[in-house]
mmCIF file of C-alpha atoms in Angstrom:
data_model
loop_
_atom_site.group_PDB
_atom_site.id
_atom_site.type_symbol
_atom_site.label_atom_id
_atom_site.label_comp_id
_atom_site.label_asym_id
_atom_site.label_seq_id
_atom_site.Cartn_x
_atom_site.Cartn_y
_atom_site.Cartn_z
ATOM 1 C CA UNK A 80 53.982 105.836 -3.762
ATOM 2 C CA UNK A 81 53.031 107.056 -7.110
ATOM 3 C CA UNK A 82 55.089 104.875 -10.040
ATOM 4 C CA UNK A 83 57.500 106.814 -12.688
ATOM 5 C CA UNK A 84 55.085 107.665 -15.787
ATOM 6 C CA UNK A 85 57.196 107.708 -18.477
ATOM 7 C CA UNK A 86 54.977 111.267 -20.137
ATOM 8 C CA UNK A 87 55.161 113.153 -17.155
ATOM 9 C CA UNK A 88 59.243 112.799 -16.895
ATOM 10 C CA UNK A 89 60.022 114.823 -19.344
ATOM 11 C CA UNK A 90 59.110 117.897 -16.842
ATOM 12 C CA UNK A 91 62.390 118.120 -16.329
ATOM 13 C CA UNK A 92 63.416 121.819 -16.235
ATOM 14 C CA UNK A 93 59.915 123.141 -15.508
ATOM 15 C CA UNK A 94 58.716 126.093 -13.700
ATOM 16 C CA UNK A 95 56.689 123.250 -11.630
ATOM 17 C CA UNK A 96 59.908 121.309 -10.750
ATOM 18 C CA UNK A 97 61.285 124.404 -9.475
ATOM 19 C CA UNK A 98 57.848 125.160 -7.156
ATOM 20 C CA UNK A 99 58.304 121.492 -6.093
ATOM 21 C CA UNK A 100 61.650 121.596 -4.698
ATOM 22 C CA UNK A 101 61.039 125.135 -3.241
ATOM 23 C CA UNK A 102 58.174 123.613 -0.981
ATOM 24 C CA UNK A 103 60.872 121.218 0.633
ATOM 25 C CA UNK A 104 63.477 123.658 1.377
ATOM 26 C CA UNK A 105 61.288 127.174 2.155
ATOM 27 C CA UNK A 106 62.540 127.807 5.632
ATOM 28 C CA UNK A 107 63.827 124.884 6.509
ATOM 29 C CA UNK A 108 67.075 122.933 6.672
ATOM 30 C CA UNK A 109 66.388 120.869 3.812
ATOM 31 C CA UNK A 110 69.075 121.344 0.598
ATOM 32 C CA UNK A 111 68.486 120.131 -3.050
ATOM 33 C CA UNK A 112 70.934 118.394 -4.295
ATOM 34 C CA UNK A 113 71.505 117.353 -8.259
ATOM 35 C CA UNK A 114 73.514 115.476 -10.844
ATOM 36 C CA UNK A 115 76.621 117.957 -10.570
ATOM 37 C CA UNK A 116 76.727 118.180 -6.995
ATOM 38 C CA UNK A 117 75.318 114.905 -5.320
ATOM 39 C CA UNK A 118 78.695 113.145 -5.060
ATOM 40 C CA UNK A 119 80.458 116.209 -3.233
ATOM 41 C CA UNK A 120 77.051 116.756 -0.961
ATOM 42 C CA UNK A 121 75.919 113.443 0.093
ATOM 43 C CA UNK A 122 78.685 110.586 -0.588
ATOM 44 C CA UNK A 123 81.470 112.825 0.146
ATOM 45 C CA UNK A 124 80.284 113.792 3.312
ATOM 46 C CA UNK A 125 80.989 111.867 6.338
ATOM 47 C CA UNK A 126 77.197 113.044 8.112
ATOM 48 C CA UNK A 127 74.346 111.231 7.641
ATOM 49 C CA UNK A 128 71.458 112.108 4.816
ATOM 50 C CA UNK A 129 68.490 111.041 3.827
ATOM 51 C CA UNK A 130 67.476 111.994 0.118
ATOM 52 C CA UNK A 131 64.021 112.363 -0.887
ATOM 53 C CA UNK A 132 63.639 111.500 -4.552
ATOM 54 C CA UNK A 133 60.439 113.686 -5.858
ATOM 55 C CA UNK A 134 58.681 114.544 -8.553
ATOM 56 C CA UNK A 135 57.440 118.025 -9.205
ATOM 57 C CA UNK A 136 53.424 116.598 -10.298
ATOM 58 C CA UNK A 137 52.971 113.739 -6.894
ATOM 59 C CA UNK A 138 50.664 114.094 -4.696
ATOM 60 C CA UNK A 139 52.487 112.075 -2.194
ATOM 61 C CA UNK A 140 55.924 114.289 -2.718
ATOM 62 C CA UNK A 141 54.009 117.486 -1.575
ATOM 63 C CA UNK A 142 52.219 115.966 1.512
ATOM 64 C CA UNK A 143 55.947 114.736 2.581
ATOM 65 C CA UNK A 144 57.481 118.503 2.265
ATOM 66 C CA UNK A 145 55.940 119.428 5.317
ATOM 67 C CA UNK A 146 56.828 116.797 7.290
ATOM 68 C CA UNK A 147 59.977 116.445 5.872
ATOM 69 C CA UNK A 148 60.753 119.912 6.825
ATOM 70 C CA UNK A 149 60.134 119.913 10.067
ATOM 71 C CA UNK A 150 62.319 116.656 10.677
ATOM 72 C CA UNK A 151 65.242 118.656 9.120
ATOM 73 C CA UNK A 152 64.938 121.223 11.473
ATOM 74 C CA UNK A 153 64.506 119.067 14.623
ATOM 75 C CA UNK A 154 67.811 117.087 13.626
ATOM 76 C CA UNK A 155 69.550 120.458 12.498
ATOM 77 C CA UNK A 156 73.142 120.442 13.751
ATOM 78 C CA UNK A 157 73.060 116.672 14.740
ATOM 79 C CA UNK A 158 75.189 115.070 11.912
ATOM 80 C CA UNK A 159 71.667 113.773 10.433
ATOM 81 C CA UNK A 160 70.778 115.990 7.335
ATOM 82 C CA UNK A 161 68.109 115.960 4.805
ATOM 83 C CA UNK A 162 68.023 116.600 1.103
ATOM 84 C CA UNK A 163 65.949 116.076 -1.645
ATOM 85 C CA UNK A 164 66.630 115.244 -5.572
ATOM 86 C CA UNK A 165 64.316 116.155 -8.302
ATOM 87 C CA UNK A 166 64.017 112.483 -10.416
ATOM 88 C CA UNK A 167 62.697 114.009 -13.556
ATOM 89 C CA UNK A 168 65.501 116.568 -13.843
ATOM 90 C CA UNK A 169 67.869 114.382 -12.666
ATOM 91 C CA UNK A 170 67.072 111.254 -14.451
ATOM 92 C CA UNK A 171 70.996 109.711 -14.359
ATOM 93 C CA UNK A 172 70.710 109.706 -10.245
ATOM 94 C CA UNK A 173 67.179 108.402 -10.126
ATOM 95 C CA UNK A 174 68.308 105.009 -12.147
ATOM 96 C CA UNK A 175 71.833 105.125 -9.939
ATOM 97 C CA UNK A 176 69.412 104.561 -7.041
ATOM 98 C CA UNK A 177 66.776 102.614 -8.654
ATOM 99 C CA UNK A 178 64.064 104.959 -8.055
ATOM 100 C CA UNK A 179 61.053 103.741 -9.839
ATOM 101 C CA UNK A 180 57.958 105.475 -8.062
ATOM 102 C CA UNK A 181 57.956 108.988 -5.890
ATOM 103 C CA UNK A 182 58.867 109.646 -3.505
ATOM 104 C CA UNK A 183 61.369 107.237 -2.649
ATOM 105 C CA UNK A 184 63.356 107.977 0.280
ATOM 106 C CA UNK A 185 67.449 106.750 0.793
ATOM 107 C CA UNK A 186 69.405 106.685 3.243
ATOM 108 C CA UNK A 187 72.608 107.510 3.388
ATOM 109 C CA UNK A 188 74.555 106.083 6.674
ATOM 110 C CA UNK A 189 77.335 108.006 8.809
ATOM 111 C CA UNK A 190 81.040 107.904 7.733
ATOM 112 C CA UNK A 191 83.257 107.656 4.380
ATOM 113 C CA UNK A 192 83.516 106.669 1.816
ATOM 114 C CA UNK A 193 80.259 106.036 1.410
ATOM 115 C CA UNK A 194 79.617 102.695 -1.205
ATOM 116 C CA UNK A 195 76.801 102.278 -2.417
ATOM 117 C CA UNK A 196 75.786 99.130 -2.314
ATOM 118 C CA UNK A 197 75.025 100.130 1.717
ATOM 119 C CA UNK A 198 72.570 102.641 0.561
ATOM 120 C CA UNK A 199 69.120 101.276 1.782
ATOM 121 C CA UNK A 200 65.285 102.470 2.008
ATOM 122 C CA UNK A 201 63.984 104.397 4.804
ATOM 123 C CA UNK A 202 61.865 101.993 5.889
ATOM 124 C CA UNK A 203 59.672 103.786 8.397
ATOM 125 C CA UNK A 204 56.401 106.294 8.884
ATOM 126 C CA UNK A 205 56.956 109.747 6.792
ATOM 127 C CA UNK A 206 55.941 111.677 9.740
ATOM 128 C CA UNK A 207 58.259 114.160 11.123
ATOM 129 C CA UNK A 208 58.175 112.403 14.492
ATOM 130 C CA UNK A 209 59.233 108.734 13.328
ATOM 131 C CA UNK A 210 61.817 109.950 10.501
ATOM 132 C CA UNK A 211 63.419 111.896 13.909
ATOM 133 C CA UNK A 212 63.397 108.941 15.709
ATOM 134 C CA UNK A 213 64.353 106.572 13.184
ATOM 135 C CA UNK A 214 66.996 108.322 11.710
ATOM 136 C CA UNK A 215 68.652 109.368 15.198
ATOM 137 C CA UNK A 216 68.493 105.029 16.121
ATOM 138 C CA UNK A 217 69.776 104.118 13.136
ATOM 139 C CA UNK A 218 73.006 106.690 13.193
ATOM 140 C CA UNK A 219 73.814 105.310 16.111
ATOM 141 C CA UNK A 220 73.673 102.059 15.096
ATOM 142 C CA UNK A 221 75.611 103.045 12.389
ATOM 143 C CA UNK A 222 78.676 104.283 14.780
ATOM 144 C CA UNK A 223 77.211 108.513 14.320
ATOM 145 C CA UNK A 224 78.450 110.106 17.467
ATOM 146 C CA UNK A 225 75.357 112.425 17.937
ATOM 147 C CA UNK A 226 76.466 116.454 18.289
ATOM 148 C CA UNK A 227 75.045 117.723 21.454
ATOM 149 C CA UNK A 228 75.600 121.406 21.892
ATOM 150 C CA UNK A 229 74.016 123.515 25.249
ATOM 151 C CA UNK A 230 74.721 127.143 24.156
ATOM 152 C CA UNK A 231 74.438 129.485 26.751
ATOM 153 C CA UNK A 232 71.292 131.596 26.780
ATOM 154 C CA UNK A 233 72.054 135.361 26.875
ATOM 155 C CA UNK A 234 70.180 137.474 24.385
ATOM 156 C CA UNK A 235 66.634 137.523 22.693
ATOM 157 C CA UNK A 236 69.132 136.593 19.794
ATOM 158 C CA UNK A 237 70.097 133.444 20.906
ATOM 159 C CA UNK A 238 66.471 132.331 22.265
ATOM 160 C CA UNK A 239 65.077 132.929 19.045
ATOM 161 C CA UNK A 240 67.816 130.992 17.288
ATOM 162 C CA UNK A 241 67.117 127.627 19.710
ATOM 163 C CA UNK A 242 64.298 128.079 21.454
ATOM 164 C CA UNK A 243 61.487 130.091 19.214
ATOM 165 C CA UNK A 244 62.943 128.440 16.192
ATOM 166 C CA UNK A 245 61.708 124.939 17.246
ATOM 167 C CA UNK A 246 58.934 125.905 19.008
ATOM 168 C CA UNK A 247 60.159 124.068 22.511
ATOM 169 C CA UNK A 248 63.350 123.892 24.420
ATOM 170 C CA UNK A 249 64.528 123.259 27.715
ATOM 171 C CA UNK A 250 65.976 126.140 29.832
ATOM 172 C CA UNK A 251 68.322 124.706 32.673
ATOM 173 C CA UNK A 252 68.940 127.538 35.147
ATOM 174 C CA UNK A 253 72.308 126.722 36.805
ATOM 175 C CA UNK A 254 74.082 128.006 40.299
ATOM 176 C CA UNK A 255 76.068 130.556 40.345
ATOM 177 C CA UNK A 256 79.054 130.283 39.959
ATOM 178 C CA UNK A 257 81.153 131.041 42.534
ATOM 179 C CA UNK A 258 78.591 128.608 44.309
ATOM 180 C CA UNK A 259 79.780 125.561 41.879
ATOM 181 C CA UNK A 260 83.195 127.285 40.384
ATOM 182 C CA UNK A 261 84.242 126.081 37.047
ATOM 183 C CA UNK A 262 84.253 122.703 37.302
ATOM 184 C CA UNK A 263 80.725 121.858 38.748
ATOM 185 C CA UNK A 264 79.315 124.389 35.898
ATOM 186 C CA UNK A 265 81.152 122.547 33.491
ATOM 187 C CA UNK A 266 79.769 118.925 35.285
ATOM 188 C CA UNK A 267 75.992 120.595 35.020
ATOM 189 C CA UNK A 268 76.669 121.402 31.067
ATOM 190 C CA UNK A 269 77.565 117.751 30.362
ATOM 191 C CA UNK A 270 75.059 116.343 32.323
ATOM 192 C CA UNK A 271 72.514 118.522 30.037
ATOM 193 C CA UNK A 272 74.334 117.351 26.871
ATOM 194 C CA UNK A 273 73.621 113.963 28.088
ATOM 195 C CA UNK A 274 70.134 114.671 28.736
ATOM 196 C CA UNK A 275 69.374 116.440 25.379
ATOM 197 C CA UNK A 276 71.037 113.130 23.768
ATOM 198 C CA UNK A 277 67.993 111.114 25.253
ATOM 199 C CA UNK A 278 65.393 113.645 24.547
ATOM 200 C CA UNK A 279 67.262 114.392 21.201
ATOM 201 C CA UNK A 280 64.309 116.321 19.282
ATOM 202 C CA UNK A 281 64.613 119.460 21.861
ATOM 203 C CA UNK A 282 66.949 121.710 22.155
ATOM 204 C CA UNK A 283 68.618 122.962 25.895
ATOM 205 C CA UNK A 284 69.990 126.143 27.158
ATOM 206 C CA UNK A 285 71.494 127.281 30.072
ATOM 207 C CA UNK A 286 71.991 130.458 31.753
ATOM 208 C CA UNK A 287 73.054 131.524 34.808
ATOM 209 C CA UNK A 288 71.249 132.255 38.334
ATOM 210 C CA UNK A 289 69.794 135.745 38.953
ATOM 211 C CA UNK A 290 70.614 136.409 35.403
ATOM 212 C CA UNK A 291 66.565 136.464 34.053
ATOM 213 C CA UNK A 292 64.566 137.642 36.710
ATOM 214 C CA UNK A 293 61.534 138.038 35.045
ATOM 215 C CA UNK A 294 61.454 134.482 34.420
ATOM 216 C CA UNK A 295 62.638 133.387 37.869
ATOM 217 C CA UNK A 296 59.694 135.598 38.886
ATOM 218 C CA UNK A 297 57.023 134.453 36.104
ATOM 219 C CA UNK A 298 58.304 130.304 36.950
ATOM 220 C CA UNK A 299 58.609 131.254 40.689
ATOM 221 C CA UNK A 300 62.121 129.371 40.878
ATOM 222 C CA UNK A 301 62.369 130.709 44.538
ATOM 223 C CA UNK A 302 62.962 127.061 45.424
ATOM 224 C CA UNK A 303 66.719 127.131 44.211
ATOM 225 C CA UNK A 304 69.467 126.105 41.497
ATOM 226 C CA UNK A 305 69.610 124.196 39.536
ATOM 227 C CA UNK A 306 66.255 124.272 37.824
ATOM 228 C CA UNK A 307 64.818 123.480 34.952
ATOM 229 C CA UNK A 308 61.798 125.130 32.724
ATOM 230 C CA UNK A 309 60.542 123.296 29.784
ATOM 231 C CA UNK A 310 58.427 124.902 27.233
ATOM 232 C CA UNK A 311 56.573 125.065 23.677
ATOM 233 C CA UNK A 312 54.083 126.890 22.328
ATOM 234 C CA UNK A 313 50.315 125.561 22.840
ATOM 235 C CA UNK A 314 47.635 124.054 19.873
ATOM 236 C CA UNK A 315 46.748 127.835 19.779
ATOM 237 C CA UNK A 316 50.340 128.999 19.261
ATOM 238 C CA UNK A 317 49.897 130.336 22.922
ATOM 239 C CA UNK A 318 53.093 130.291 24.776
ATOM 240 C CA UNK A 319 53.765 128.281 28.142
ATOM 241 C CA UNK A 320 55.895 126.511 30.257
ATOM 242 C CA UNK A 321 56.432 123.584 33.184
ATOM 243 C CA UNK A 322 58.725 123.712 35.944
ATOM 244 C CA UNK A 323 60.496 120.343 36.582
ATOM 245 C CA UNK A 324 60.553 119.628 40.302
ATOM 246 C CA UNK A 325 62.395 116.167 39.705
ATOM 247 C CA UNK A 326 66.241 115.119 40.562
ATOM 248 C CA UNK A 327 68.805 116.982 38.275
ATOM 249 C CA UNK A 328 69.727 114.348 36.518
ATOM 250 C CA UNK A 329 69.824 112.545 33.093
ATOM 251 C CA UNK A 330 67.079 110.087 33.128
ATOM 252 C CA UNK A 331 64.387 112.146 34.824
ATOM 253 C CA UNK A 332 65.143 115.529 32.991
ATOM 254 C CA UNK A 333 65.203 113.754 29.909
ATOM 255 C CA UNK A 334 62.138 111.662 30.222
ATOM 256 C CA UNK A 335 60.435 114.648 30.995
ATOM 257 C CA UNK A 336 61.531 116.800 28.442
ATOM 258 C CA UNK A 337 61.100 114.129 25.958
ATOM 259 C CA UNK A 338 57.567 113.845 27.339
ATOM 260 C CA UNK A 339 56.272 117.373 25.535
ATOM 261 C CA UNK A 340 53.514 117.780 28.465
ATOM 262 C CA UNK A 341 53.461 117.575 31.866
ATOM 263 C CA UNK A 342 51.305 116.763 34.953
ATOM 264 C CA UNK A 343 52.531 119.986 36.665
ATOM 265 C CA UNK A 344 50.275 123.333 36.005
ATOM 266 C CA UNK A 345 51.353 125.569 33.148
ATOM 267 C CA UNK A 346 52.706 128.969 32.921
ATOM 268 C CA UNK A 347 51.735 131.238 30.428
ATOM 269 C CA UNK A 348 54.744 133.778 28.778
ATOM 270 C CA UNK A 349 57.960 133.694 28.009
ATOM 271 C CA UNK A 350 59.831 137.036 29.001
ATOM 272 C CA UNK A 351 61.753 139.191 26.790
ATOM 273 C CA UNK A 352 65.662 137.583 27.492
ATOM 274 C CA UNK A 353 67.590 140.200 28.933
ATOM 275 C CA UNK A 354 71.025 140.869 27.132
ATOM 276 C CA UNK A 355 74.066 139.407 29.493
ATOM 277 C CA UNK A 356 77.576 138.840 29.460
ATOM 278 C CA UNK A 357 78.817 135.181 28.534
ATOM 279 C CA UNK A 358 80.693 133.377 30.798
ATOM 280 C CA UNK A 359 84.584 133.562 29.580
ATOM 281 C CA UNK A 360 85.271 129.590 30.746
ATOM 282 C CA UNK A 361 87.558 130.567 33.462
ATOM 283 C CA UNK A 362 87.070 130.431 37.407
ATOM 284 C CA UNK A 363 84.871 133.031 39.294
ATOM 285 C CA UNK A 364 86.684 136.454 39.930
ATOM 286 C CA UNK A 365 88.211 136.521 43.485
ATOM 287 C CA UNK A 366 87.054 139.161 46.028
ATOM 288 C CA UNK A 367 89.961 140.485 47.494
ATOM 289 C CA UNK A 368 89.719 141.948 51.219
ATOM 290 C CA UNK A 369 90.699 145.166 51.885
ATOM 291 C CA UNK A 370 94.249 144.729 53.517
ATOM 292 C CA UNK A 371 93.734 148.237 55.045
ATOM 293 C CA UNK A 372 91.331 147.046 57.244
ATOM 294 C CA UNK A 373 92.555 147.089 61.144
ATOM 295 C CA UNK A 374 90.364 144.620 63.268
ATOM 296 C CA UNK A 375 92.049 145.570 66.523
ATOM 297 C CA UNK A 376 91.978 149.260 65.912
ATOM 298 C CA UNK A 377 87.643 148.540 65.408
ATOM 299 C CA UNK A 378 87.371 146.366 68.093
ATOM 300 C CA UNK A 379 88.889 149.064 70.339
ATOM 301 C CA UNK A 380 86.671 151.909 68.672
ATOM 302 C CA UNK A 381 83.743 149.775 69.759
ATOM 303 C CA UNK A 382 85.094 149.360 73.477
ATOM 304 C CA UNK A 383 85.420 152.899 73.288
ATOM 305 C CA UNK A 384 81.983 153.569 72.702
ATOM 306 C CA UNK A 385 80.278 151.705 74.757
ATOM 307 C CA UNK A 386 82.308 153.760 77.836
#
């Protein structure tokens, strides 16, 4: 951590503070936040946050951005946000919070109001991974209820949104449903929330049986539903995948999402997602019979025909 230096503060409205705070929140999910607004943003808010305090001249501040970055994406939607303050322009926060080096990292617990005398450190690694898996233990600890939301896969649109946004994601291909009717697809969808709560970092979809045959063909899912794919892209940004062949349910699928590899052979692709029609919620349309049919008048066409 590099300590405040009294010259070097008076930066404060810089084009270099600006260039700072951009490499933090450049396509990602990380917001600044300043002396006008931090109240409203952070205290005010009954999520979680934790506030980077930087400096537009560390060292240290810039090798966080990335990392910090990528944790705000990863806990995107989870009630765990991340935001980051810039001390020399805002010089009235950084002695509200006692910052006296950069970066120096609060947190900011679940719930309101927030006081803050229960504003504390972040005591952990400043890798993407551990501030993920830190932040997601202490929330709970904390009384967070974690958001856990399965959307249903059926467009390019929404793959990219989950899935090609965060490089992984698990794809949980469920039986149709006039096999399970509403209720058993509605027991498989909160049996994969509980499953992305353990594996947390990766986000789930679902879609349908028979409703993307080109990856039922590519994954060879001939085997049956439910099933489950789990992919991310490779060190070489090469796209693959691994077929679980475990028990559908939480502690297995979640362990090996969680996981990020697998002992089963990899696939290469991921199919263009064919464009589908959401399920509306309600029970499978009922085939009617045709009430016109006569079985005795058939049965005696067939005795007919065989004199």
């Amino acid at each position: 951590m590099q300590k405040l230096n009294p010259q070097k503060k008076k930066y404060s409205s810089s084009s270099s503070s600006s260039s700072s705070s951009s490499s933090y929140r450049d396509n990602s999910a990380v917001i600044d936040v300043d002396d006008n607004n931090f109240d409203e943003r952070i205290l005010d808010s009954p999520e979680m946050w934790i506030v980077a305090f930087i400096a537009p001249w560390c060292g240290h501040c810039k090798a966080l951005a990335p990392e910090f970055a990528s944790a705000a994406e990863q806990l995107e939607g989870t009630g765990i946000n991340l935001a980051t303050v810039d001390a020399t322009a805002n010089q009235q926060l950084a002695q509200r919070f006692d910052v006296t080096g950069y970066p120096t990292v609060k947190v900011f617990g679940p719930g309101t109001p927030k006081i803050e005398s229960d504003v504390i450190d972040y005591p952990g690694q400043r890798t993407a991974t551990d501030i993920v898996s830190w932040s997601q233990m202490y929330f709970e600890e904390m009384g967070g209820e974690y958001k856990s939301e399965i959307p249903e896969l059926v467009s390019q649109e929404v793959f990219e949104s989950t899935c090609g946004k965060k490089k992984r994601c698990a794809l949980a291909f469920l039986p149709n449903l006039r096999d399970t009717g509403k209720a058993g697809r509605e027991a498989y969808i909160e049996l994969l929330k509980e499953s992305q709560k353990k594996a947390r970092h990766v986000p789930f979809v679902w879609l349908s049986a028979n409703s993307q045959p080109k990856w039922e063909s590519l994954y060879n899912l001939q085997f049956g539903f439910p099933a489950l794919i789990y992919i991310r892209t490779g060190a070489d940004s090469e796209k693959m995948g691994f077929v679980y062949h475990g028990k559908f349910e939480v502690t297995p699928i979640s362990t090996f999402v969680s996981s990020g590899k697998s002992a089963n052979k990899a696939t290469y692709g991921w199919p263009e997602i064919e464009t589908v029609t959401p399920w509306d919620f309600e029970e499978p349309e009922v085939i009617e019979e045709d009430d016109d049919f006569d079985l005795d008048a058939f049965l005696n066409d067939e005795d007919e025909d065989e004199e």
